[in-house]
mmCIF file of C-alpha atoms in Angstrom:
data_model
loop_
_atom_site.group_PDB
_atom_site.id
_atom_site.type_symbol
_atom_site.label_atom_id
_atom_site.label_comp_id
_atom_site.label_asym_id
_atom_site.label_seq_id
_atom_site.Cartn_x
_atom_site.Cartn_y
_atom_site.Cartn_z
ATOM 1 C CA MET A 1 -137.011 -10.832 61.384
ATOM 2 C CA ASN A 2 -137.495 -12.616 58.182
ATOM 3 C CA TRP A 3 -137.253 -16.308 59.090
ATOM 4 C CA LYS A 4 -135.174 -17.275 55.929
ATOM 5 C CA LEU A 5 -132.773 -14.630 56.678
ATOM 6 C CA PHE A 6 -132.510 -15.737 60.459
ATOM 7 C CA LYS A 7 -131.659 -19.402 59.180
ATOM 8 C CA LYS A 8 -129.229 -18.105 56.792
ATOM 9 C CA MET A 9 -127.499 -16.216 59.512
ATOM 10 C CA GLY A 10 -127.486 -19.248 61.782
ATOM 11 C CA PHE A 11 -125.860 -21.353 59.046
ATOM 12 C CA TYR A 12 -123.140 -18.828 58.688
ATOM 13 C CA LEU A 13 -122.604 -18.554 62.260
ATOM 14 C CA ILE A 14 -122.185 -22.322 62.722
ATOM 15 C CA ALA A 15 -119.801 -22.617 59.663
ATOM 16 C CA ALA A 16 -117.581 -19.879 61.090
ATOM 17 C CA MET A 17 -117.719 -21.639 64.554
ATOM 18 C CA LEU A 18 -116.388 -24.864 62.815
ATOM 19 C CA ILE A 19 -113.666 -22.988 60.807
ATOM 20 C CA VAL A 20 -112.449 -21.355 64.163
ATOM 21 C CA GLY A 21 -112.653 -24.649 65.949
ATOM 22 C CA CYS A 22 -110.553 -26.519 63.275
ATOM 23 C CA SER A 23 -108.053 -23.640 63.123
ATOM 24 C CA GLU A 24 -107.449 -23.914 66.897
ATOM 25 C CA GLU A 25 -107.086 -27.463 66.857
ATOM 26 C CA ASP A 26 -104.504 -27.292 63.960
ATOM 27 C CA VAL A 27 -102.504 -24.383 65.104
ATOM 28 C CA ASN A 28 -99.765 -26.411 66.745
ATOM 29 C CA GLU A 29 -99.827 -28.979 64.004
ATOM 30 C CA PRO A 30 -96.847 -29.124 61.410
ATOM 31 C CA LEU A 31 -97.532 -27.268 58.300
ATOM 32 C CA GLU A 32 -97.316 -30.642 56.338
ATOM 33 C CA ASN A 33 -97.320 -34.374 57.258
ATOM 34 C CA ASN A 34 -93.863 -35.613 55.688
ATOM 35 C CA SER A 35 -92.156 -38.105 57.781
ATOM 36 C CA GLU A 36 -89.278 -38.584 55.343
ATOM 37 C CA LYS A 37 -85.971 -37.093 56.321
ATOM 38 C CA PRO A 38 -84.915 -34.161 54.348
ATOM 39 C CA GLY A 39 -81.630 -34.047 52.294
ATOM 40 C CA GLN A 40 -78.318 -32.721 54.138
ATOM 41 C CA VAL A 41 -76.458 -29.522 53.250
ATOM 42 C CA THR A 42 -73.444 -30.123 51.134
ATOM 43 C CA ASP A 43 -70.283 -28.248 50.257
ATOM 44 C CA ILE A 44 -70.077 -26.523 53.499
ATOM 45 C CA ILE A 45 -67.543 -23.745 53.569
ATOM 46 C CA VAL A 46 -66.308 -22.412 56.866
ATOM 47 C CA GLU A 47 -65.044 -18.741 57.140
ATOM 48 C CA ASN A 48 -63.510 -18.129 60.507
ATOM 49 C CA LEU A 49 -64.123 -14.702 61.947
ATOM 50 C CA ALA A 50 -63.470 -12.894 65.263
ATOM 51 C CA GLY A 51 -65.473 -14.891 67.678
ATOM 52 C CA LYS A 52 -67.860 -15.978 64.717
ATOM 53 C CA ALA A 53 -67.879 -18.639 62.110
ATOM 54 C CA LYS A 54 -69.800 -18.079 58.748
ATOM 55 C CA LEU A 55 -71.093 -21.128 57.194
ATOM 56 C CA SER A 56 -71.861 -21.271 53.558
ATOM 57 C CA TYR A 57 -73.445 -24.217 51.984
ATOM 58 C CA THR A 58 -75.587 -25.809 49.204
ATOM 59 C CA LEU A 59 -79.213 -26.696 50.195
ATOM 60 C CA PRO A 60 -80.741 -29.866 49.359
ATOM 61 C CA LYS A 61 -83.594 -30.147 46.728
ATOM 62 C CA ASP A 62 -86.355 -31.081 48.910
ATOM 63 C CA GLN A 63 -89.464 -29.040 48.119
ATOM 64 C CA ASP A 64 -90.669 -28.773 51.564
ATOM 65 C CA LEU A 65 -87.462 -27.495 53.262
ATOM 66 C CA LEU A 66 -88.192 -24.983 55.952
ATOM 67 C CA TYR A 67 -84.957 -24.065 57.565
ATOM 68 C CA ILE A 68 -81.353 -25.105 58.465
ATOM 69 C CA LYS A 69 -80.172 -25.441 62.047
ATOM 70 C CA ALA A 70 -76.667 -25.391 63.656
ATOM 71 C CA ASP A 71 -76.216 -26.863 67.249
ATOM 72 C CA TYR A 72 -73.018 -26.227 69.154
ATOM 73 C CA VAL A 73 -71.592 -25.833 72.760
ATOM 74 C CA LEU A 74 -69.559 -22.712 73.485
ATOM 75 C CA GLU A 75 -66.185 -22.915 75.088
ATOM 76 C CA ASN A 76 -67.947 -21.552 78.278
ATOM 77 C CA GLY A 77 -70.439 -24.536 78.233
ATOM 78 C CA ARG A 78 -73.515 -22.439 76.985
ATOM 79 C CA GLU A 79 -75.597 -24.317 74.515
ATOM 80 C CA MET A 80 -76.342 -22.493 71.193
ATOM 81 C CA ASN A 81 -78.969 -23.147 68.431
ATOM 82 C CA VAL A 82 -78.819 -21.015 65.203
ATOM 83 C CA LYS A 83 -81.637 -21.233 62.590
ATOM 84 C CA SER A 84 -81.378 -19.873 59.105
ATOM 85 C CA SER A 85 -84.284 -19.778 56.555
ATOM 86 C CA TYR A 86 -84.097 -22.047 53.467
ATOM 87 C CA TYR A 87 -83.932 -18.767 51.390
ATOM 88 C CA ASN A 88 -80.435 -18.298 52.527
ATOM 89 C CA SER A 89 -77.397 -20.474 51.786
ATOM 90 C CA SER A 90 -75.070 -19.172 54.699
ATOM 91 C CA MET A 91 -75.484 -18.520 58.567
ATOM 92 C CA ILE A 92 -73.390 -16.791 61.247
ATOM 93 C CA LEU A 93 -72.478 -18.643 64.466
ATOM 94 C CA GLU A 94 -71.506 -16.364 67.202
ATOM 95 C CA GLY A 95 -70.620 -16.250 70.816
ATOM 96 C CA PHE A 96 -67.074 -18.282 70.544
ATOM 97 C CA SER A 97 -64.204 -17.126 72.728
ATOM 98 C CA GLY A 98 -61.845 -18.268 69.922
ATOM 99 C CA ASN A 99 -59.576 -20.230 72.212
ATOM 100 C CA SER A 100 -60.303 -23.752 70.740
ATOM 101 C CA GLU A 101 -61.974 -25.752 68.062
ATOM 102 C CA VAL A 102 -65.763 -26.337 68.242
ATOM 103 C CA GLU A 103 -67.787 -29.094 66.783
ATOM 104 C CA ILE A 104 -71.039 -27.867 64.886
ATOM 105 C CA SER A 105 -73.791 -30.228 64.038
ATOM 106 C CA VAL A 106 -75.773 -29.043 60.800
ATOM 107 C CA THR A 107 -79.350 -30.284 59.963
ATOM 108 C CA THR A 108 -82.021 -29.443 57.727
ATOM 109 C CA VAL A 109 -85.592 -29.371 58.631
ATOM 110 C CA ASN A 110 -88.631 -29.798 56.717
ATOM 111 C CA ARG A 111 -92.306 -28.263 57.060
ATOM 112 C CA SER A 112 -93.146 -31.334 59.130
ATOM 113 C CA GLU A 113 -90.456 -30.558 61.400
ATOM 114 C CA VAL A 114 -88.592 -33.584 60.467
ATOM 115 C CA GLU A 115 -84.698 -33.248 60.786
ATOM 116 C CA SER A 116 -82.080 -34.545 58.538
ATOM 117 C CA ASP A 117 -79.173 -36.696 59.581
ATOM 118 C CA PRO A 118 -76.588 -34.276 61.062
ATOM 119 C CA VAL A 119 -73.509 -32.971 59.166
ATOM 120 C CA ARG A 120 -70.822 -32.604 61.676
ATOM 121 C CA ILE A 121 -68.062 -29.995 61.104
ATOM 122 C CA THR A 122 -65.267 -28.210 63.042
ATOM 123 C CA VAL A 123 -64.821 -24.440 63.186
ATOM 124 C CA ALA A 124 -61.936 -22.515 64.787
ATOM 125 C CA PRO A 125 -63.025 -18.787 65.066
ATOM 126 C CA ASN A 126 -60.223 -16.258 65.618
ATOM 127 C CA LEU A 127 -60.223 -14.668 69.084
ATOM 128 C CA ALA A 128 -63.392 -12.894 70.167
ATOM 129 C CA PRO A 129 -63.364 -9.058 69.765
ATOM 130 C CA ILE A 130 -63.218 -8.650 73.712
ATOM 131 C CA TYR A 131 -59.667 -9.784 73.559
ATOM 132 C CA ASP A 132 -58.571 -6.603 71.216
ATOM 133 C CA VAL A 133 -60.792 -4.344 73.609
ATOM 134 C CA TYR A 134 -58.665 -5.864 76.678
ATOM 135 C CA GLU A 135 -55.389 -5.147 74.797
ATOM 136 C CA SER A 136 -56.424 -1.534 74.208
ATOM 137 C CA LEU A 137 -57.602 -0.924 77.811
ATOM 138 C CA GLU A 138 -56.149 1.953 79.734
ATOM 139 C CA VAL A 139 -56.945 3.021 83.391
ATOM 140 C CA SER A 140 -55.608 6.148 85.035
ATOM 141 C CA PRO A 141 -56.441 8.503 87.806
ATOM 142 C CA ALA A 142 -59.192 11.114 87.353
ATOM 143 C CA PHE A 143 -60.917 13.675 89.391
ATOM 144 C CA GLY A 144 -63.125 11.803 91.837
ATOM 145 C CA GLY A 145 -62.407 8.496 90.400
ATOM 146 C CA ILE A 146 -60.615 6.539 87.580
ATOM 147 C CA TYR A 147 -60.641 6.827 83.895
ATOM 148 C CA VAL A 148 -61.238 3.897 81.592
ATOM 149 C CA SER A 149 -60.527 3.935 77.988
ATOM 150 C CA ALA A 150 -60.402 1.193 75.053
ATOM 151 C CA ASP A 151 -61.014 0.724 71.664
ATOM 152 C CA ASN A 152 -64.091 -1.311 70.337
ATOM 153 C CA PRO A 153 -64.051 -1.092 66.698
ATOM 154 C CA GLU A 154 -66.566 -4.078 66.093
ATOM 155 C CA ARG A 155 -68.945 -2.104 68.296
ATOM 156 C CA GLU A 156 -69.649 -5.349 70.227
ATOM 157 C CA ASP A 157 -71.979 -5.195 73.229
ATOM 158 C CA ILE A 158 -69.485 -5.372 75.986
ATOM 159 C CA ALA A 159 -69.238 -4.884 79.797
ATOM 160 C CA ILE A 160 -65.885 -3.492 81.142
ATOM 161 C CA LEU A 161 -66.084 -4.824 84.581
ATOM 162 C CA VAL A 162 -64.351 -2.735 87.284
ATOM 163 C CA MET A 163 -63.854 -4.507 90.663
ATOM 164 C CA GLU A 164 -62.507 -3.600 94.089
ATOM 165 C CA GLN A 165 -62.139 -5.758 97.099
ATOM 166 C CA ASP A 166 -64.558 -5.966 99.738
ATOM 167 C CA GLU A 167 -64.020 -6.290 103.459
ATOM 168 C CA TYR A 168 -63.476 -9.967 103.183
ATOM 169 C CA GLY A 169 -60.723 -9.386 100.413
ATOM 170 C CA ASP A 170 -62.931 -10.875 97.631
ATOM 171 C CA TRP A 171 -63.287 -8.929 94.320
ATOM 172 C CA VAL A 172 -66.738 -7.354 93.673
ATOM 173 C CA THR A 173 -67.899 -5.612 90.716
ATOM 174 C CA LEU A 174 -68.787 -1.843 90.822
ATOM 175 C CA GLY A 175 -72.277 -0.834 90.033
ATOM 176 C CA ASN A 176 -71.079 1.873 87.699
ATOM 177 C CA SER A 177 -68.956 -0.671 85.497
ATOM 178 C CA VAL A 178 -68.869 0.234 81.855
ATOM 179 C CA TYR A 179 -71.558 -1.283 79.559
ATOM 180 C CA THR A 180 -71.667 -0.112 75.832
ATOM 181 C CA SER A 181 -71.431 -0.909 72.415
ATOM 182 C CA THR A 182 -69.735 2.361 71.136
ATOM 183 C CA ASN A 183 -66.583 2.104 69.218
ATOM 184 C CA GLU A 184 -64.448 4.408 71.539
ATOM 185 C CA VAL A 185 -64.867 3.700 75.235
ATOM 186 C CA LYS A 186 -64.161 6.928 77.337
ATOM 187 C CA SER A 187 -65.739 6.583 80.752
ATOM 188 C CA THR A 188 -64.767 7.830 84.100
ATOM 189 C CA LEU A 189 -65.907 6.170 87.090
ATOM 190 C CA ARG A 190 -66.465 8.798 89.969
ATOM 191 C CA GLY A 191 -67.527 9.003 93.540
ATOM 192 C CA MET A 192 -64.371 7.644 94.997
ATOM 193 C CA ASP A 193 -62.240 8.685 97.986
ATOM 194 C CA THR A 194 -58.876 10.176 97.163
ATOM 195 C CA ILE A 195 -56.894 7.421 98.499
ATOM 196 C CA ASN A 196 -54.712 4.478 97.058
ATOM 197 C CA LYS A 197 -57.023 1.884 95.944
ATOM 198 C CA LYS A 198 -56.735 -1.486 94.217
ATOM 199 C CA PHE A 199 -58.660 -2.245 91.242
ATOM 200 C CA ALA A 200 -59.172 -5.303 88.875
ATOM 201 C CA ILE A 201 -60.831 -4.828 85.322
ATOM 202 C CA ALA A 202 -61.927 -7.564 82.880
ATOM 203 C CA VAL A 203 -63.869 -7.247 79.619
ATOM 204 C CA ARG A 204 -67.036 -9.485 79.043
ATOM 205 C CA ASP A 205 -69.318 -10.096 76.059
ATOM 206 C CA ARG A 206 -72.891 -10.822 75.970
ATOM 207 C CA TRP A 207 -72.241 -14.752 75.583
ATOM 208 C CA LEU A 208 -70.245 -14.336 79.130
ATOM 209 C CA ASN A 209 -66.804 -14.809 77.615
ATOM 210 C CA TYR A 210 -64.186 -13.128 79.827
ATOM 211 C CA THR A 211 -60.719 -11.994 79.123
ATOM 212 C CA ASP A 212 -57.845 -12.002 81.718
ATOM 213 C CA THR A 213 -57.920 -9.476 84.407
ATOM 214 C CA LEU A 214 -55.974 -6.358 84.696
ATOM 215 C CA PHE A 215 -54.746 -5.201 88.114
ATOM 216 C CA ALA A 216 -54.017 -1.606 88.943
ATOM 217 C CA GLU A 217 -53.511 0.525 92.049
ATOM 218 C CA ILE A 218 -54.751 4.130 91.465
ATOM 219 C CA LYS A 219 -55.215 7.295 93.719
ATOM 220 C CA PRO A 220 -58.298 9.458 92.287
ATOM 221 C CA LEU A 221 -57.899 13.027 92.507
ATOM 222 C CA PHE A 222 -59.901 15.427 94.789
ATOM 223 C CA GLU A 223 -62.875 16.716 93.094
ATOM 224 C CA GLU A 224 -65.933 18.580 94.054
ATOM 225 C CA ALA A 225 -69.108 20.368 92.304
ATOM 226 C CA ILE A 226 -68.471 23.964 91.948
ATOM 227 C CA PRO A 227 -71.481 25.287 93.669
ATOM 228 C CA LYS A 228 -74.147 26.696 91.297
ATOM 229 C CA SER A 229 -75.083 29.290 93.910
ATOM 230 C CA GLY A 230 -72.091 31.383 92.622
ATOM 231 C CA TYR A 231 -72.892 31.148 89.021
ATOM 232 C CA ARG A 232 -73.690 34.370 87.316
ATOM 233 C CA GLY A 233 -74.604 35.215 83.585
ATOM 234 C CA VAL A 234 -72.224 37.407 81.764
ATOM 235 C CA ARG A 235 -72.773 39.335 78.516
ATOM 236 C CA LEU A 236 -69.905 39.881 75.964
ATOM 237 C CA PRO A 237 -70.044 41.658 72.854
ATOM 238 C CA ASN A 238 -69.792 38.828 70.669
ATOM 239 C CA ASP A 239 -72.177 36.486 72.644
ATOM 240 C CA ALA A 240 -75.233 35.232 70.717
ATOM 241 C CA PRO A 241 -78.524 36.729 71.813
ATOM 242 C CA PHE A 242 -80.777 34.401 73.473
ATOM 243 C CA HIS A 243 -84.459 33.190 72.820
ATOM 244 C CA PRO A 244 -86.619 35.615 74.811
ATOM 245 C CA SER A 245 -88.304 32.923 76.581
ATOM 246 C CA THR A 246 -85.136 31.520 78.166
ATOM 247 C CA SER A 247 -82.263 32.984 79.962
ATOM 248 C CA LEU A 248 -78.696 32.076 81.174
ATOM 249 C CA GLU A 249 -80.198 31.334 84.708
ATOM 250 C CA GLY A 250 -81.905 28.381 82.827
ATOM 251 C CA LEU A 251 -78.245 26.773 82.929
ATOM 252 C CA TRP A 252 -78.151 26.318 86.353
ATOM 253 C CA ASN A 253 -81.827 26.129 87.968
ATOM 254 C CA GLY A 254 -81.790 22.499 88.431
ATOM 255 C CA ASN A 255 -84.209 21.565 85.526
ATOM 256 C CA ILE A 256 -82.389 19.660 82.790
ATOM 257 C CA MET A 257 -85.208 19.509 80.067
ATOM 258 C CA ASP A 258 -88.395 21.253 80.610
ATOM 259 C CA TRP A 259 -89.187 24.355 78.540
ATOM 260 C CA PRO A 260 -88.590 27.329 78.976
ATOM 261 C CA GLN A 261 -86.388 26.457 81.968
ATOM 262 C CA ILE A 262 -83.224 25.889 79.657
ATOM 263 C CA TYR A 263 -81.048 28.228 77.585
ATOM 264 C CA LEU A 264 -81.521 28.775 73.769
ATOM 265 C CA THR A 265 -79.916 31.089 71.549
ATOM 266 C CA GLU A 266 -81.709 32.965 68.839
ATOM 267 C CA GLY A 267 -81.874 31.058 65.734
ATOM 268 C CA THR A 268 -81.648 34.408 63.518
ATOM 269 C CA TYR A 269 -78.284 35.467 64.721
ATOM 270 C CA THR A 270 -75.710 34.665 62.044
ATOM 271 C CA ALA A 271 -72.987 37.186 62.841
ATOM 272 C CA SER A 272 -70.543 34.478 64.206
ATOM 273 C CA ASN A 273 -70.499 31.147 65.903
ATOM 274 C CA HIS A 274 -73.015 31.330 68.810
ATOM 275 C CA ILE A 275 -71.359 31.822 72.128
ATOM 276 C CA LEU A 276 -72.437 32.109 75.919
ATOM 277 C CA THR A 277 -70.194 33.238 78.902
ATOM 278 C CA PHE A 278 -70.608 32.924 82.554
ATOM 279 C CA ASP A 279 -68.987 33.429 85.817
ATOM 280 C CA MET A 280 -68.452 30.442 88.339
ATOM 281 C CA GLY A 281 -67.981 32.749 91.143
ATOM 282 C CA VAL A 282 -64.804 31.077 92.276
ATOM 283 C CA GLN A 283 -61.456 30.165 90.675
ATOM 284 C CA ALA A 284 -61.111 26.368 90.112
ATOM 285 C CA LYS A 285 -58.880 23.751 88.488
ATOM 286 C CA LEU A 286 -61.661 22.318 86.592
ATOM 287 C CA SER A 287 -62.111 18.607 85.883
ATOM 288 C CA ARG A 288 -64.920 18.536 83.658
ATOM 289 C CA ILE A 289 -68.151 20.324 82.709
ATOM 290 C CA VAL A 290 -71.318 18.238 82.513
ATOM 291 C CA ILE A 291 -73.677 19.533 79.962
ATOM 292 C CA TRP A 292 -77.438 18.301 79.711
ATOM 293 C CA ASP A 293 -78.598 18.875 76.198
ATOM 294 C CA TYR A 294 -82.168 19.854 75.611
ATOM 295 C CA PRO A 295 -84.372 17.187 74.260
ATOM 296 C CA GLU A 296 -86.555 18.153 71.348
ATOM 297 C CA TYR A 297 -90.170 17.278 71.230
ATOM 298 C CA PHE A 298 -89.882 14.759 68.438
ATOM 299 C CA ASN A 299 -90.681 11.169 68.701
ATOM 300 C CA GLY A 300 -91.274 11.768 72.336
ATOM 301 C CA ARG A 301 -88.150 13.604 73.525
ATOM 302 C CA SER A 302 -85.220 13.458 71.225
ATOM 303 C CA TYR A 303 -81.411 14.160 71.720
ATOM 304 C CA TYR A 304 -79.066 14.454 69.042
ATOM 305 C CA TYR A 305 -81.493 16.561 67.264
ATOM 306 C CA LEU A 306 -81.729 20.283 65.903
ATOM 307 C CA ALA A 307 -80.240 22.570 68.298
ATOM 308 C CA CYS A 308 -78.324 19.905 70.507
ATOM 309 C CA MET A 309 -74.654 20.879 70.354
ATOM 310 C CA LYS A 310 -72.643 18.420 68.156
ATOM 311 C CA ARG A 311 -69.163 20.046 68.056
ATOM 312 C CA PHE A 312 -68.084 22.877 70.324
ATOM 313 C CA ARG A 313 -65.378 24.368 72.261
ATOM 314 C CA ILE A 314 -65.072 25.536 76.056
ATOM 315 C CA TYR A 315 -62.754 28.280 77.044
ATOM 316 C CA GLY A 316 -61.821 29.660 80.325
ATOM 317 C CA SER A 317 -59.973 32.721 82.075
ATOM 318 C CA ASP A 318 -59.107 33.611 85.615
ATOM 319 C CA VAL A 319 -60.108 37.234 84.787
ATOM 320 C CA LEU A 320 -62.854 38.723 82.831
ATOM 321 C CA GLU A 321 -61.534 39.715 79.396
ATOM 322 C CA THR A 322 -64.421 41.935 78.281
ATOM 323 C CA SER A 323 -63.788 42.395 74.451
ATOM 324 C CA GLY A 324 -64.990 39.076 73.639
ATOM 325 C CA ASP A 325 -61.888 38.259 71.728
ATOM 326 C CA LEU A 326 -61.508 34.448 71.950
ATOM 327 C CA SER A 327 -57.681 34.549 71.288
ATOM 328 C CA LYS A 328 -57.305 36.193 74.878
ATOM 329 C CA TRP A 329 -59.037 33.222 76.425
ATOM 330 C CA THR A 330 -57.483 29.750 77.260
ATOM 331 C CA LEU A 331 -58.911 26.848 75.140
ATOM 332 C CA LEU A 332 -59.725 24.199 77.540
ATOM 333 C CA GLY A 333 -60.993 21.792 74.907
ATOM 334 C CA GLU A 334 -62.779 21.105 71.596
ATOM 335 C CA TYR A 335 -65.390 18.474 71.902
ATOM 336 C CA GLU A 336 -67.605 16.344 69.665
ATOM 337 C CA GLU A 337 -70.998 14.547 70.773
ATOM 338 C CA VAL A 338 -71.237 11.054 69.466
ATOM 339 C CA LYS A 339 -74.242 9.000 69.474
ATOM 340 C CA PRO A 340 -73.606 5.657 70.923
ATOM 341 C CA SER A 341 -75.336 3.747 68.572
ATOM 342 C CA GLY A 342 -74.381 5.556 65.531
ATOM 343 C CA LEU A 343 -77.912 5.563 64.128
ATOM 344 C CA PRO A 344 -78.887 8.309 61.540
ATOM 345 C CA TYR A 345 -79.966 11.815 62.307
ATOM 346 C CA GLY A 346 -83.465 11.859 63.996
ATOM 347 C CA GLN A 347 -83.226 8.163 65.294
ATOM 348 C CA GLN A 348 -81.985 7.058 68.829
ATOM 349 C CA THR A 349 -81.987 3.919 70.956
ATOM 350 C CA ASN A 350 -82.669 3.738 74.583
ATOM 351 C CA GLU A 351 -78.819 3.717 75.305
ATOM 352 C CA ASP A 352 -78.457 6.935 73.175
ATOM 353 C CA TYR A 353 -81.304 8.415 75.236
ATOM 354 C CA GLN A 354 -80.142 7.377 78.755
ATOM 355 C CA THR A 355 -76.524 8.493 77.851
ATOM 356 C CA ALA A 356 -77.752 12.161 77.028
ATOM 357 C CA ASN A 357 -80.288 12.311 79.740
ATOM 358 C CA ALA A 358 -77.610 11.466 82.418
ATOM 359 C CA GLY A 359 -75.491 14.435 80.943
ATOM 360 C CA PHE A 360 -72.314 14.442 78.734
ATOM 361 C CA SER A 361 -69.342 14.773 81.042
ATOM 362 C CA TRP A 362 -66.716 16.653 79.098
ATOM 363 C CA ASP A 363 -63.181 16.418 80.632
ATOM 364 C CA ILE A 364 -60.773 19.247 81.140
ATOM 365 C CA PRO A 365 -57.086 18.318 80.679
ATOM 366 C CA ILE A 366 -55.226 18.130 83.996
ATOM 367 C CA GLU A 367 -52.717 20.522 82.753
ATOM 368 C CA MET A 368 -54.949 23.400 82.047
ATOM 369 C CA PRO A 369 -54.749 26.387 84.493
ATOM 370 C CA ARG A 370 -57.285 27.611 87.190
ATOM 371 C CA VAL A 371 -60.140 29.703 85.805
ATOM 372 C CA ARG A 372 -63.235 31.423 86.885
ATOM 373 C CA TYR A 373 -64.934 32.457 83.684
ATOM 374 C CA ILE A 374 -66.279 30.178 81.115
ATOM 375 C CA ARG A 375 -67.331 30.475 77.512
ATOM 376 C CA ILE A 376 -68.914 27.866 75.248
ATOM 377 C CA GLU A 377 -68.688 28.438 71.580
ATOM 378 C CA ASN A 378 -70.884 26.142 69.398
ATOM 379 C CA LEU A 379 -69.388 24.886 66.173
ATOM 380 C CA GLU A 380 -72.270 22.855 64.943
ATOM 381 C CA ASN A 381 -75.483 21.487 66.061
ATOM 382 C CA TRP A 382 -76.907 18.178 65.098
ATOM 383 C CA ALA A 383 -78.926 19.911 62.423
ATOM 384 C CA GLY A 384 -76.016 21.523 60.914
ATOM 385 C CA GLY A 385 -76.383 24.867 62.300
ATOM 386 C CA ARG A 386 -75.049 27.342 64.861
ATOM 387 C CA GLN A 387 -77.934 27.648 67.353
ATOM 388 C CA PHE A 388 -77.811 25.741 70.429
ATOM 389 C CA ALA A 389 -79.832 24.764 73.457
ATOM 390 C CA ILE A 390 -78.708 23.530 76.688
ATOM 391 C CA GLY A 391 -80.989 22.249 79.486
ATOM 392 C CA GLU A 392 -78.479 22.390 82.530
ATOM 393 C CA LEU A 393 -74.652 22.606 83.227
ATOM 394 C CA GLN A 394 -72.386 21.686 86.199
ATOM 395 C CA ALA A 395 -68.683 22.488 86.557
ATOM 396 C CA TYR A 396 -66.536 20.095 88.770
ATOM 397 C CA GLY A 397 -62.897 20.589 89.812
ATOM 398 C CA ASN A 398 -60.844 21.790 92.837
ATOM 399 C CA SER A 399 -61.635 25.229 94.025
ATOM 400 C CA GLN A 400 -59.384 24.939 97.165
#
């Protein structure tokens, strides 16, 4: 190797090591070295919101201002620290129950991590959204459990805690309590005996604020899974043709998502809305039908996409009406699938995925008659068309 070239490479190597060494030593140092306290924010305006407070203010003129910080303690004792960039002239403080006034300490911080003297203000947020959720809360008997409904218009992350008493008389939270951020809470907690039981229900937010407790005594209705061994496919004149790789038997073979162990209608069929028909093998007073959508191969596996049903109807009859005329069938319900997150088409959160992967449970009104034959009419899929794909389904009710 050329000696001059070797020396030059050695020089660059030593220089690089010195630079890296200096960088590692300085990485935790303040960006600047200014020990003078920055100015305070001024002209603070407080806007009290539901469980929140918005602070608007005028920033000081300091050239090395880095961020604004608010420190406060929630009504439940939790310490909070909120930071906002010097690019902003406002910040949102969250976590309040809304039951009292709370003192806030607002400081500015410069690039040397030196804080200003605090400005102390008081906020009085309105009641947190969980209290409106609690006021709308309704609990009623359901097949195999209890039905819980509530409005959550702010789409807050909430837990509706359903409790029952243990052998010592203490209230314990059920593992299948409701955890959601959807705007309309409609949930059935199942797996319960058909005996009178006392329940306690409270609403909690992610800052561990709790509402009062609602007490109720409810007797769940008897429910069984209608055995899939009795299911049979039926073809009526206006049923949509199915994709040749799939069959109606794919709806009850126990496989919820693997191609081609599903049911998919033929996309080229345009004569009418796509419909399928099947025989449960027994007459039953239905409580619900659980449908597992087929997750398309997009961004991994995606629900709420392409041929997944978005709007559809379920019909029933105690005898097989062979003309296919839907006016001669009983409309058991019209349904619309809602993505919990509300994200645009083609996007989903983990909650969205887990909700669909667990199967959507479509309740049948309790006043509906006993039926044996079922028809599903797709009105619109998530792509806006008529074709639909279902991975699996299971009917529930009382066949006794």
